[in-house]
PDB file of C-alpha atoms in Angstrom:
ATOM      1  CA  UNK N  98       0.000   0.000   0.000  1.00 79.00           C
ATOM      2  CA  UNK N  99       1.349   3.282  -0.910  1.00 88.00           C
ATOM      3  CA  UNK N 100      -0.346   6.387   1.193  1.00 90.00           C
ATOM      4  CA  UNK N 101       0.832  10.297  -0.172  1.00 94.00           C
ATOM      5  CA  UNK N 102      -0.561  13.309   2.270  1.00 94.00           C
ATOM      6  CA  UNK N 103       0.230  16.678   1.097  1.00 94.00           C
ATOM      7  CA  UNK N 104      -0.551  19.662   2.660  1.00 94.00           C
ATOM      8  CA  UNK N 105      -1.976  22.494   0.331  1.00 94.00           C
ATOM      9  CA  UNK N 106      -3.654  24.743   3.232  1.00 94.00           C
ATOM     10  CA  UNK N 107      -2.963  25.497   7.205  1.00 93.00           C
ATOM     11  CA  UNK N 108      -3.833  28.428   9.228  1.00 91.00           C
ATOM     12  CA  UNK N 109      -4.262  28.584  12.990  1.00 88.00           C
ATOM     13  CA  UNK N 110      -7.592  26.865  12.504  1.00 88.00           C
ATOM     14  CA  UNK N 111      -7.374  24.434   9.609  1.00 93.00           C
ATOM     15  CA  UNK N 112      -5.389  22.413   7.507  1.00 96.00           C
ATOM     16  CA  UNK N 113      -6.630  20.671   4.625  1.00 96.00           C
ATOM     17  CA  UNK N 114      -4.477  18.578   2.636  1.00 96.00           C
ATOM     18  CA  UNK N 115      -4.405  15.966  -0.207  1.00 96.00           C
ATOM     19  CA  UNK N 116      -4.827  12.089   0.640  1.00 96.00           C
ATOM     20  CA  UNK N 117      -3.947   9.422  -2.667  1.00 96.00           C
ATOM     21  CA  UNK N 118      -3.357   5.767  -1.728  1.00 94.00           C
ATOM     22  CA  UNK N 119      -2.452   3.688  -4.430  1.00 93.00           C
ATOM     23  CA  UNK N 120      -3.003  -0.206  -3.388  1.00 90.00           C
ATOM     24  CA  UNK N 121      -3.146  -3.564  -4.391  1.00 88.00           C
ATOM     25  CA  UNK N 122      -5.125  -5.426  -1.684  1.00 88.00           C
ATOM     26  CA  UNK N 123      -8.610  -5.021   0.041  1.00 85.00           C
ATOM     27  CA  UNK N 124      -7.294  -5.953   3.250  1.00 86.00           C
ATOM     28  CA  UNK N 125      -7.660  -3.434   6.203  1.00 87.00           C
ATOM     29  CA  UNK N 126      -4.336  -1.398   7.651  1.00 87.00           C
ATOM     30  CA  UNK N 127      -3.404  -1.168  11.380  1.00 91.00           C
ATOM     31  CA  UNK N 128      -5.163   0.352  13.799  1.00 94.00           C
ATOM     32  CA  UNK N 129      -4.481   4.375  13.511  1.00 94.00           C
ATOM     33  CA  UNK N 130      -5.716   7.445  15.372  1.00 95.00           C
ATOM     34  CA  UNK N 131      -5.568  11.470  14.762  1.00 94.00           C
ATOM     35  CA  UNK N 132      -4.759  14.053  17.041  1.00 93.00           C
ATOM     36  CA  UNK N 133      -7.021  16.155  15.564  1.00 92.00           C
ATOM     37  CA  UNK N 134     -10.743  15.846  14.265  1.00 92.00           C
ATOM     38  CA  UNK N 135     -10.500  14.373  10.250  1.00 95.00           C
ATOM     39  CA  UNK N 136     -13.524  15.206   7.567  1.00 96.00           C
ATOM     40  CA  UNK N 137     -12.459  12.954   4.604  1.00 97.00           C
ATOM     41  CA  UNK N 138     -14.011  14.147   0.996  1.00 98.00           C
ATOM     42  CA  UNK N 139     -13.304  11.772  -1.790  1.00 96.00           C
ATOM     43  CA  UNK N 140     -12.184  13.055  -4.947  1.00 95.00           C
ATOM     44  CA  UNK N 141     -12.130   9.328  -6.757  1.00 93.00           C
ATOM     45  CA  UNK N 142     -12.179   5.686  -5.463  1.00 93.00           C
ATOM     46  CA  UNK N 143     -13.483   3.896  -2.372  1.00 95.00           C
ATOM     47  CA  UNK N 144     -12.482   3.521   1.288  1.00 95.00           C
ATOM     48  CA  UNK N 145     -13.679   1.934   4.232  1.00 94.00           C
ATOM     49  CA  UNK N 146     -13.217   2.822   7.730  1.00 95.00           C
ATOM     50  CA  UNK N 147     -13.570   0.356  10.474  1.00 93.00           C
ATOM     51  CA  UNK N 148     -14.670   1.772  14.100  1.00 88.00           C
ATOM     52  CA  UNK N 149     -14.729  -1.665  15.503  1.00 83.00           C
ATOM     53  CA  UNK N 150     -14.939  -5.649  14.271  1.00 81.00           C
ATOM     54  CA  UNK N 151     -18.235  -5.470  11.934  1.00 79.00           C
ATOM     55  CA  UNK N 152     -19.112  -1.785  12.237  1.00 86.00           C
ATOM     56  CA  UNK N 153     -17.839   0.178   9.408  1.00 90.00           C
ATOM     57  CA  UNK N 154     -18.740   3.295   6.891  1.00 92.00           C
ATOM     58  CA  UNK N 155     -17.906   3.706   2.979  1.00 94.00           C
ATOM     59  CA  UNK N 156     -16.410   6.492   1.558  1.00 95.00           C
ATOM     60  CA  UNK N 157     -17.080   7.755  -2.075  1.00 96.00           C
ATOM     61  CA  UNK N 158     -16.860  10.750  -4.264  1.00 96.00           C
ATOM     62  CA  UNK N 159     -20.891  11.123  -2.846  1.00 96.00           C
ATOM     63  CA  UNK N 160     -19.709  11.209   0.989  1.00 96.00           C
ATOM     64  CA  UNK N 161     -18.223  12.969   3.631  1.00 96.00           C
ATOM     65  CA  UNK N 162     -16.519  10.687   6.514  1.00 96.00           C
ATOM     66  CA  UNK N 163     -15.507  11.893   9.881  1.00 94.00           C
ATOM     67  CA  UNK N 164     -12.841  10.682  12.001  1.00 93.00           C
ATOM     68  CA  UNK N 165     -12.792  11.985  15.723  1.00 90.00           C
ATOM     69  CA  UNK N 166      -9.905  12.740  17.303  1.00 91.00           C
ATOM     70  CA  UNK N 167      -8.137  10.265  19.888  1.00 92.00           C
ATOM     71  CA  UNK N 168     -10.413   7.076  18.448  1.00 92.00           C
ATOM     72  CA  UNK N 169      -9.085   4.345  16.975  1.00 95.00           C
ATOM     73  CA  UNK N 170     -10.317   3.285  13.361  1.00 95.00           C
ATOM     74  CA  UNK N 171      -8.712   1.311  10.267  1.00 94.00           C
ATOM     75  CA  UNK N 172      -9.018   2.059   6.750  1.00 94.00           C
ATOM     76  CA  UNK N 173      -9.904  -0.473   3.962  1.00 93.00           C
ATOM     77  CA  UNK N 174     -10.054  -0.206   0.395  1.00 94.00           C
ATOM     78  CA  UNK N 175     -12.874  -2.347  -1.373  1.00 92.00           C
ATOM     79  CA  UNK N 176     -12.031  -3.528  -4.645  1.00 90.00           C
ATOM     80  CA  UNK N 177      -8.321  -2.199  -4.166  1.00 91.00           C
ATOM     81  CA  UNK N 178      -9.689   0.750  -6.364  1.00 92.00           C
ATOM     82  CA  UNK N 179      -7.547   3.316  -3.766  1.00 92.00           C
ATOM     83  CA  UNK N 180      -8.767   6.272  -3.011  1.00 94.00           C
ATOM     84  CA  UNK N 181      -8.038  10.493  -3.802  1.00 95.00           C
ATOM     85  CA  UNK N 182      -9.483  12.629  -1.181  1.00 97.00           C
ATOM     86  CA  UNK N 183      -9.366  16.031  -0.075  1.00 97.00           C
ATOM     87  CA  UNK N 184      -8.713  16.072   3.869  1.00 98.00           C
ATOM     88  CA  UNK N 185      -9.419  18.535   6.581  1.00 97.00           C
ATOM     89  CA  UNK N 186      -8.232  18.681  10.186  1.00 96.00           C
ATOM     90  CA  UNK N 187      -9.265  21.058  12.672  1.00 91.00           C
ATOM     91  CA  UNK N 188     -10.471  21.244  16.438  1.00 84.00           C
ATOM     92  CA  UNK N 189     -13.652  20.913  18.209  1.00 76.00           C
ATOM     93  CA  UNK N 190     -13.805  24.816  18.814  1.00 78.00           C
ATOM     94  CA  UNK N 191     -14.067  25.189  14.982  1.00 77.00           C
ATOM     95  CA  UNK N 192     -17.427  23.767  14.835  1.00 66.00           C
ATOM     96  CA  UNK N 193     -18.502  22.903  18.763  1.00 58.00           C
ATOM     97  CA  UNK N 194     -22.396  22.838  18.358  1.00 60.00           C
ATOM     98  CA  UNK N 195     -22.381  20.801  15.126  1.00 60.00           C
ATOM     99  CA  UNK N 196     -19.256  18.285  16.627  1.00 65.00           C
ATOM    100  CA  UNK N 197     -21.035  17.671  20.129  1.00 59.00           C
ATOM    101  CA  UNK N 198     -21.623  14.228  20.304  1.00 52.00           C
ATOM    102  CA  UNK N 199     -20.593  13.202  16.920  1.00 45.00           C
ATOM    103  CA  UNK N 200     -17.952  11.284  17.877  1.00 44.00           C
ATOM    104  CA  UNK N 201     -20.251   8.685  19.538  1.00 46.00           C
ATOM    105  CA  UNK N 202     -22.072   7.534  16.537  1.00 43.00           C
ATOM    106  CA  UNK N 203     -23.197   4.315  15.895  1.00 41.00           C
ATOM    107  CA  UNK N 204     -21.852   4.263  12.416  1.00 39.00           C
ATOM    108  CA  UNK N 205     -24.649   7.345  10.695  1.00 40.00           C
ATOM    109  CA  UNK N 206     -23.279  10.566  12.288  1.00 63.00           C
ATOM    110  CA  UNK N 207     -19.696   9.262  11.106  1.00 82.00           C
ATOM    111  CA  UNK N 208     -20.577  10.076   7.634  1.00 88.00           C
ATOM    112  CA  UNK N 209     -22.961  11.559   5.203  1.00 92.00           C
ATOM    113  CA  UNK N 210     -24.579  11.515   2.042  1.00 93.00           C
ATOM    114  CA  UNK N 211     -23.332  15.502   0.150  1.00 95.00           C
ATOM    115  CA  UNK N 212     -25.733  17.321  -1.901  1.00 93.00           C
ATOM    116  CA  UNK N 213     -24.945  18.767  -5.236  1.00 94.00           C
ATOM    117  CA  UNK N 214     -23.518  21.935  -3.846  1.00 92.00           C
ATOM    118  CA  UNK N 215     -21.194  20.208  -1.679  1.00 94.00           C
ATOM    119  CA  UNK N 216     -19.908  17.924  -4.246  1.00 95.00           C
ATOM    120  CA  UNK N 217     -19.181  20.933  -6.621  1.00 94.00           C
ATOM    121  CA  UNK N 218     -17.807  23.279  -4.109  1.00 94.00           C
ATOM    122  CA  UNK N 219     -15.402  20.620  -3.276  1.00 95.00           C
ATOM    123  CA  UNK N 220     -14.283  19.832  -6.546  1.00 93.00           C
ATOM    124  CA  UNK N 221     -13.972  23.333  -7.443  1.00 91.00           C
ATOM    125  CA  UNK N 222     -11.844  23.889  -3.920  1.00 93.00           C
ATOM    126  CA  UNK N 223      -9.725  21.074  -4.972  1.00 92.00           C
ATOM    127  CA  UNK N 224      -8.947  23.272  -8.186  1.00 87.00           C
ATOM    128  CA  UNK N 225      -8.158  26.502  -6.329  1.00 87.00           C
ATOM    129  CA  UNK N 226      -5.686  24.886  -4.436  1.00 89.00           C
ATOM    130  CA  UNK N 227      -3.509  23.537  -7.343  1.00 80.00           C
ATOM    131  CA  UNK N 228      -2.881  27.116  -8.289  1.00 74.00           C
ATOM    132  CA  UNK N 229      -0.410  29.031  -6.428  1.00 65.00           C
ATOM    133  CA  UNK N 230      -1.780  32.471  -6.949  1.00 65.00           C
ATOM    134  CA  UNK N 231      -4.823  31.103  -4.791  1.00 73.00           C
ATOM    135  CA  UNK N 232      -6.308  33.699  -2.178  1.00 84.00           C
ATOM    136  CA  UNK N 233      -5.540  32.210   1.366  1.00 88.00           C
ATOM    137  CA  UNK N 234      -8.675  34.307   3.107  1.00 86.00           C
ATOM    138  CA  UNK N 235     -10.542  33.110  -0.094  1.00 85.00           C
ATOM    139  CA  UNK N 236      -9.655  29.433   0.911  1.00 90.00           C
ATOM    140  CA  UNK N 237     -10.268  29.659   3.958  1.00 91.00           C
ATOM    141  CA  UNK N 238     -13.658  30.717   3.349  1.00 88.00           C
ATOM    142  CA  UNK N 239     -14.511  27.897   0.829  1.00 90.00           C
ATOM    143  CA  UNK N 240     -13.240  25.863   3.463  1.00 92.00           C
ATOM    144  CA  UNK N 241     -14.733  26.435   6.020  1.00 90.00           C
ATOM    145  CA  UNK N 242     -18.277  26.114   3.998  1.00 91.00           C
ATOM    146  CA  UNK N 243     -17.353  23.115   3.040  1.00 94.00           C
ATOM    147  CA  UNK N 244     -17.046  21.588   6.432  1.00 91.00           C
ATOM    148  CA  UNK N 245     -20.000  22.884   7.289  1.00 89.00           C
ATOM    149  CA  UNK N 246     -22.018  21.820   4.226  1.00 90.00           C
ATOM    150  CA  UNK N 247     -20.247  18.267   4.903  1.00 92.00           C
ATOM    151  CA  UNK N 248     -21.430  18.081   8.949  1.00 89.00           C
ATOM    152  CA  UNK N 249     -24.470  19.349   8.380  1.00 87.00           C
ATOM    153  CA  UNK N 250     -25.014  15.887   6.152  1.00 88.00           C
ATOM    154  CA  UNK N 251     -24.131  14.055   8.987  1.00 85.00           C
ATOM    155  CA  UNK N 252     -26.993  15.190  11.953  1.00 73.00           C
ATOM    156  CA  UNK N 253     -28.303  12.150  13.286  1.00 60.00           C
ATOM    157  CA  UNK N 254     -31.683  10.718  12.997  1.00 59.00           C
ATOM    158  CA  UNK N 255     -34.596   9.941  15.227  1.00 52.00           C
ATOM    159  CA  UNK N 256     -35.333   6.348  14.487  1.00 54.00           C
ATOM    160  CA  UNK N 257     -37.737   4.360  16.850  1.00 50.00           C
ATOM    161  CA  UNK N 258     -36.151   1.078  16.614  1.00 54.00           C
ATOM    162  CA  UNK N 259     -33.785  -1.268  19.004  1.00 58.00           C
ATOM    163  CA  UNK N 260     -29.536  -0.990  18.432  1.00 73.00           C
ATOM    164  CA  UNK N 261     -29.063  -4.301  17.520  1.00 80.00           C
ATOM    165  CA  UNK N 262     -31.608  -4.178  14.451  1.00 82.00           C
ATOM    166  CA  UNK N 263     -30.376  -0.730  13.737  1.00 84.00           C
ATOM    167  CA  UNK N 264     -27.101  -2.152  13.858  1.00 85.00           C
ATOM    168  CA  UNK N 265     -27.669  -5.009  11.680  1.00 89.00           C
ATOM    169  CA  UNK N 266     -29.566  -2.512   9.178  1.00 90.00           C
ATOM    170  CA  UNK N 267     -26.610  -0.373   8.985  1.00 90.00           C
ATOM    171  CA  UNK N 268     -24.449  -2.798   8.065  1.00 91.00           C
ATOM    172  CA  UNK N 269     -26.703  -4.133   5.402  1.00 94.00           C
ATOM    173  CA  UNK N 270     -26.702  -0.836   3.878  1.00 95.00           C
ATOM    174  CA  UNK N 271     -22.813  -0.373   3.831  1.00 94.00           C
ATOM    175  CA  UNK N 272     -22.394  -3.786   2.081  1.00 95.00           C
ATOM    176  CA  UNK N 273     -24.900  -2.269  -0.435  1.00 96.00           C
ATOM    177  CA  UNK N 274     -23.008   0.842  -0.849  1.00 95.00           C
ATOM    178  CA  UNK N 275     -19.425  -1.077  -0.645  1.00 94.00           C
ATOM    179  CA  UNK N 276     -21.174  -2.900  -3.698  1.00 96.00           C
ATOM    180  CA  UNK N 277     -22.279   0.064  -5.882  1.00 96.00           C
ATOM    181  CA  UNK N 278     -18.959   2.196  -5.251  1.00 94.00           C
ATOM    182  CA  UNK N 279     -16.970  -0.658  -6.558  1.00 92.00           C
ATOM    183  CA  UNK N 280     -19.045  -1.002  -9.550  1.00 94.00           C
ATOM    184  CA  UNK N 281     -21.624   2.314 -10.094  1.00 93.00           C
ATOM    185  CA  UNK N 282     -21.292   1.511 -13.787  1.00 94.00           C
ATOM    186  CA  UNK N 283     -23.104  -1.893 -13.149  1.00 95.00           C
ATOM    187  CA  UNK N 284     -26.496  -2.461 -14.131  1.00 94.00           C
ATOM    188  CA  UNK N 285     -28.072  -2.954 -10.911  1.00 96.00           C
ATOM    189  CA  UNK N 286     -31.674  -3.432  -9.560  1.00 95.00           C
ATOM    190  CA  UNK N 287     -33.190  -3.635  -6.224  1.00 95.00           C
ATOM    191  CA  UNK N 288     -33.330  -7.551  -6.372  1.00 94.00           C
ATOM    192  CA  UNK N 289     -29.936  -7.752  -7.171  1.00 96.00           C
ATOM    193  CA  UNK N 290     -29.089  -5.418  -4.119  1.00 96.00           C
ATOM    194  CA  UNK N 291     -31.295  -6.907  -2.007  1.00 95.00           C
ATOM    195  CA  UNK N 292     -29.976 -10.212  -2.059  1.00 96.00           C
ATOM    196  CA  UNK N 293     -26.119  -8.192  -1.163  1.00 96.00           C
ATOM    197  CA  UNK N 294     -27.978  -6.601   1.766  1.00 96.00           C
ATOM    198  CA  UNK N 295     -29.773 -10.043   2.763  1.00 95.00           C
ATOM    199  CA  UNK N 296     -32.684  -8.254   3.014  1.00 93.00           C
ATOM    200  CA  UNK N 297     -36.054  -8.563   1.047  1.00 93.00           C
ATOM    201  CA  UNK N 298     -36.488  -6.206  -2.009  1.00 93.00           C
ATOM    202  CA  UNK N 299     -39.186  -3.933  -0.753  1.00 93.00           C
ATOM    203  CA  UNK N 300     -37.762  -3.871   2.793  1.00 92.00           C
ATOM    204  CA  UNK N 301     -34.755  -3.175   1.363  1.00 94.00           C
ATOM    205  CA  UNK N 302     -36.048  -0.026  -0.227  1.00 93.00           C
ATOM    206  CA  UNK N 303     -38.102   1.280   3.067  1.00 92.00           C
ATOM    207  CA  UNK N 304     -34.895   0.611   5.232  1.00 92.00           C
ATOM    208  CA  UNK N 305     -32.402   2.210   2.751  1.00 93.00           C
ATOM    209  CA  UNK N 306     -34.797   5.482   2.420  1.00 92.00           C
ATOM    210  CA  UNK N 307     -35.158   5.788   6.329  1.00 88.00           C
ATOM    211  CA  UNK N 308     -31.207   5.865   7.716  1.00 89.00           C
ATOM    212  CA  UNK N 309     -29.499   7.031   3.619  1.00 90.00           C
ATOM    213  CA  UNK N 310     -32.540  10.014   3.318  1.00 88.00           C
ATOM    214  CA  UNK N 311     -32.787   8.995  -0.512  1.00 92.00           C
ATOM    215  CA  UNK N 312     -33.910   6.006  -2.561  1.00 94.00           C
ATOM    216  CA  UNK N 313     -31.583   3.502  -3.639  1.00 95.00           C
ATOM    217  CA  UNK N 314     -31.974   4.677  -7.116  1.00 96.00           C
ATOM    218  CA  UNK N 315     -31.515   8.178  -6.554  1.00 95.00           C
ATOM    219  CA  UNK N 316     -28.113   6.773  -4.424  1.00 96.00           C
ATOM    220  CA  UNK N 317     -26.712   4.879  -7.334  1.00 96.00           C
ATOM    221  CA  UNK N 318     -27.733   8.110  -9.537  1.00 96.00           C
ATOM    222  CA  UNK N 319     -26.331  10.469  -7.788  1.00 96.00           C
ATOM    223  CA  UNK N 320     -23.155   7.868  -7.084  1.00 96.00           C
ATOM    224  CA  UNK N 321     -22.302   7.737 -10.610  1.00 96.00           C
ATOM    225  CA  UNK N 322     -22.818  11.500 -11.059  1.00 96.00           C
ATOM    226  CA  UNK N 323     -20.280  11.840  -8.061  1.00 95.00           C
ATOM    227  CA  UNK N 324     -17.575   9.910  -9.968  1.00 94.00           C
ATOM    228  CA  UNK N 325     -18.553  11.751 -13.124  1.00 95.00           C
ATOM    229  CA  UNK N 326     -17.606  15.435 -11.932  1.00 94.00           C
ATOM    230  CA  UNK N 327     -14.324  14.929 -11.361  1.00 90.00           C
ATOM    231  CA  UNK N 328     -13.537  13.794 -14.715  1.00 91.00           C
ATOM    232  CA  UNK N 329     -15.650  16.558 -16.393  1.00 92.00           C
ATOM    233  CA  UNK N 330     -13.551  18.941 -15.224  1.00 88.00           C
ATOM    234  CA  UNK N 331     -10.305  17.402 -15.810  1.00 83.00           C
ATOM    235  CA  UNK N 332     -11.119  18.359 -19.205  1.00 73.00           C
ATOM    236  CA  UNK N 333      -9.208  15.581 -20.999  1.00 74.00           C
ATOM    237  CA  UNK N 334     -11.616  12.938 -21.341  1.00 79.00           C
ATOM    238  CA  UNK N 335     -14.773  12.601 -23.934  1.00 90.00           C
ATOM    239  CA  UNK N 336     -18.016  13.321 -22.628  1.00 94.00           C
ATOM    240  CA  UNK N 337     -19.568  10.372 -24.035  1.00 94.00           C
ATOM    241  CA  UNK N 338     -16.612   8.338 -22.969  1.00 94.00           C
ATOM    242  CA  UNK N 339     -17.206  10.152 -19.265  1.00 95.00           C
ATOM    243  CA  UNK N 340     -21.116   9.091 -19.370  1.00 95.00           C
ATOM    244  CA  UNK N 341     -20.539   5.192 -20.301  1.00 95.00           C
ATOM    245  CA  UNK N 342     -17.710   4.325 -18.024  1.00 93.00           C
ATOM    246  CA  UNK N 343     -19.788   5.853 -14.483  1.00 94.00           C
ATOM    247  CA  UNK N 344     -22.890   3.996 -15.901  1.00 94.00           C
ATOM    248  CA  UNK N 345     -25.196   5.641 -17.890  1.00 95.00           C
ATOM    249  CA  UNK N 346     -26.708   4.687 -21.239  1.00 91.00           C
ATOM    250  CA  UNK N 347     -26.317   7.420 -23.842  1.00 94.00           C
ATOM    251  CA  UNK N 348     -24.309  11.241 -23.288  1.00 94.00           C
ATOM    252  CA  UNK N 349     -27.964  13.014 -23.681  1.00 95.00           C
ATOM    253  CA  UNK N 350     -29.242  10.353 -20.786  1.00 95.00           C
ATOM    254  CA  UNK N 351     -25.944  11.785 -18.871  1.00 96.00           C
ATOM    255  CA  UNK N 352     -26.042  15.188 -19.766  1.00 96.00           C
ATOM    256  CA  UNK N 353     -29.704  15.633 -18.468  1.00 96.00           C
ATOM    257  CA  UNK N 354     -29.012  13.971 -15.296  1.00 96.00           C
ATOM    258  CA  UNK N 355     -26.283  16.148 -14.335  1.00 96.00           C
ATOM    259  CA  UNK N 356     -28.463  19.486 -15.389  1.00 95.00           C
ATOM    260  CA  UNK N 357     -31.246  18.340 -13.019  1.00 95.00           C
ATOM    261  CA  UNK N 358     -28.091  17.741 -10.042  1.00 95.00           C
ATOM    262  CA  UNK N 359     -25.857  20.361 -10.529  1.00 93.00           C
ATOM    263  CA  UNK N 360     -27.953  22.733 -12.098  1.00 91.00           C
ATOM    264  CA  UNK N 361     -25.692  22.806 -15.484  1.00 92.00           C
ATOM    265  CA  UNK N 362     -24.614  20.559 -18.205  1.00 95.00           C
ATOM    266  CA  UNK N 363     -21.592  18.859 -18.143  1.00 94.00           C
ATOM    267  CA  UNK N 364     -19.897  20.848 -21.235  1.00 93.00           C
ATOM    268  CA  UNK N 365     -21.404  24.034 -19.447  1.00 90.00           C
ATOM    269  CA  UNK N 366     -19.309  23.447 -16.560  1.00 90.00           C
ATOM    270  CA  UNK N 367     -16.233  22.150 -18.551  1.00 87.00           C
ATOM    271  CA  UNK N 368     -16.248  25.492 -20.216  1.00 85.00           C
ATOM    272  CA  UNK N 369     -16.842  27.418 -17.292  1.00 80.00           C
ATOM    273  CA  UNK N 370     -13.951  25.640 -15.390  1.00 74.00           C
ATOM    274  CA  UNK N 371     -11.904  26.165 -17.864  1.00 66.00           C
ATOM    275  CA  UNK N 372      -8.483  27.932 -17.260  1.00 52.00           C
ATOM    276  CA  UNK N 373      -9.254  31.280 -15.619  1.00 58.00           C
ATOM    277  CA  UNK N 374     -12.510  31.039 -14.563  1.00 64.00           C
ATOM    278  CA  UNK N 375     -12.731  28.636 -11.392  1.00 62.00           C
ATOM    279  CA  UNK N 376     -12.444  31.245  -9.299  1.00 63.00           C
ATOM    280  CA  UNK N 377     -15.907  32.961 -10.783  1.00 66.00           C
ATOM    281  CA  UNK N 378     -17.294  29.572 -10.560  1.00 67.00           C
ATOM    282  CA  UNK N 379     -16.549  29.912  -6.775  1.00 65.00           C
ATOM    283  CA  UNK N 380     -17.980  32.686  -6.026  1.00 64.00           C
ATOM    284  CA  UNK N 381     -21.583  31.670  -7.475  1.00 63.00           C
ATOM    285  CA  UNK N 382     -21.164  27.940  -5.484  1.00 63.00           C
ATOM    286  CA  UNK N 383     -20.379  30.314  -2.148  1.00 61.00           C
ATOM    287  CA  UNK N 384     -23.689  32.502  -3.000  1.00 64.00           C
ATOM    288  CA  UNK N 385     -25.582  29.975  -3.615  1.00 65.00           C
ATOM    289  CA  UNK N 386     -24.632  29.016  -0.050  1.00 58.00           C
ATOM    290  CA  UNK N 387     -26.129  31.977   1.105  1.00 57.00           C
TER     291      UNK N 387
END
């Protein structure tokens, strides 16, 4: 396993940094803890982290992940895809009222499903950052709405049902999700996922809509669109090419998709990331915010 962490922000309050692990086995790492609280935004690939035998969380392009400070965890990598994340450390007193209690999740406050405008604000972060002429106050700000946007995702819940079922559901929904994020390009139905998940089809898609907060169709959607963004604005690869390797069947099947999530078409936003203009694209993502 080969793990790179660069840092490409720190001020007194944050650092956020680049994580890439390149691997060639599924099998989990040593135990490892942080000295300081750890929100986790994929870029690309799949990771799991392991709070304790049996009770883990997946983390794709369409997820924030939070690691506590001073709690032991291991990381995993389905498939042995790897993984390309932007990171973020920082301390409790950065965000007190939304990290109170987090840290003693059962496995949902740990992580959480990001909307559209997290995903592209993000993206568009990760951008800013590769250029040196980037504004630091102008990072920090994007930053710092980014963490919000991502532990905001994660609020818990009120669900009327006993731990050990909710524990057992939980897991049945992270082998579901380890399943799609290793293949989102798969054609998959709710029988098929069902029978990963061990559950029964339509119990399956009552369960996964009460603890994910979407359908599992609109997950798998919005999973491929997740893996999609990254490569639209890479602007190398074809946007046909783009729409048939994350899963979908035509580029005008693709390209509405992505209008109706992200509010523009994929060539839209591969002109208007184009060089010189990611900061403007900023600035509407941070209004829109607003």
């Amino acid at each position: 396993m080969q793990i790179t962490r660069t840092k490409l922000f720190e001020n007194e309050r944050l650092q956020v940094g680049l994580f890439e692990a390149r691997v060639a086995s599924d099998a989990c790492g040593d135990v490892d803890r942080q000295t300081s609280n750890l929100l986790v935004l994929p870029f690309s690939g799949v990771f799991s982290k392991y709070d304790a035998p049996g009770r883990y969380v997946i983390g794709t392009p369409s997820h924030a992940v939070f690691i506590a400070a001073d709690t032991p965890y291991r990381l995993g990598f389905p498939g042995a895809i790897g993984d390309r994340a932007l990171t973020f450390r920082f301390d409790e007193d950065l965000a007190p009222e939304q990290l109170d209690g987090s840290d003693k999740a059962d496995g949902i406050a740990s992580h959480g499903l990001l909307s559209a405008n997290a995903m592209m604000l993000r993206t568009l972060l990760g951008r800013r950052l590769q250029r040196a002429t980037a504004d630091a106050f102008e990072i920090e700000t994007m930053a710092l709405d980014l963490v919000h946007l991502s532990l905001n995702s994660m609020r818990r819940k009120t669900l009327v049902v006993g731990q050990p079922t909710l524990a057992r559901r939980i897991r049945a929904l992270e082998r579901v999700k380890e399943a799609v994020a290793a293949a989102p390009a798969d054609k998959w139905n709710v029988a098929r996922l069902a029978k990963i998940a061990n559950l029964a089809p339509f119990h399956l898609c009552h369960v996964f809509r009460e603890l994910v907060g979407t359908s599992v169709y609109n997950y798998v959607l919005q999973e491929r669109l997740a893996r999609a963004l990254d490569h639209v604005m890479d602007q190398g690869d074809d946007l046909t090419a783009i729409a048939m390797q994350v899963g979908f069947a035509s580029h005008s099947h693709f390209t509405e998709r992505f209008r109706r999530f992200f509010g523009c078409t994929p060539a839209e936003l591969r002109r208007n990331t184009s060089v010189g203009r990611v900061r403007e694209m900023c600035k509407i993502m941070i209004a829109r915010l607003n």
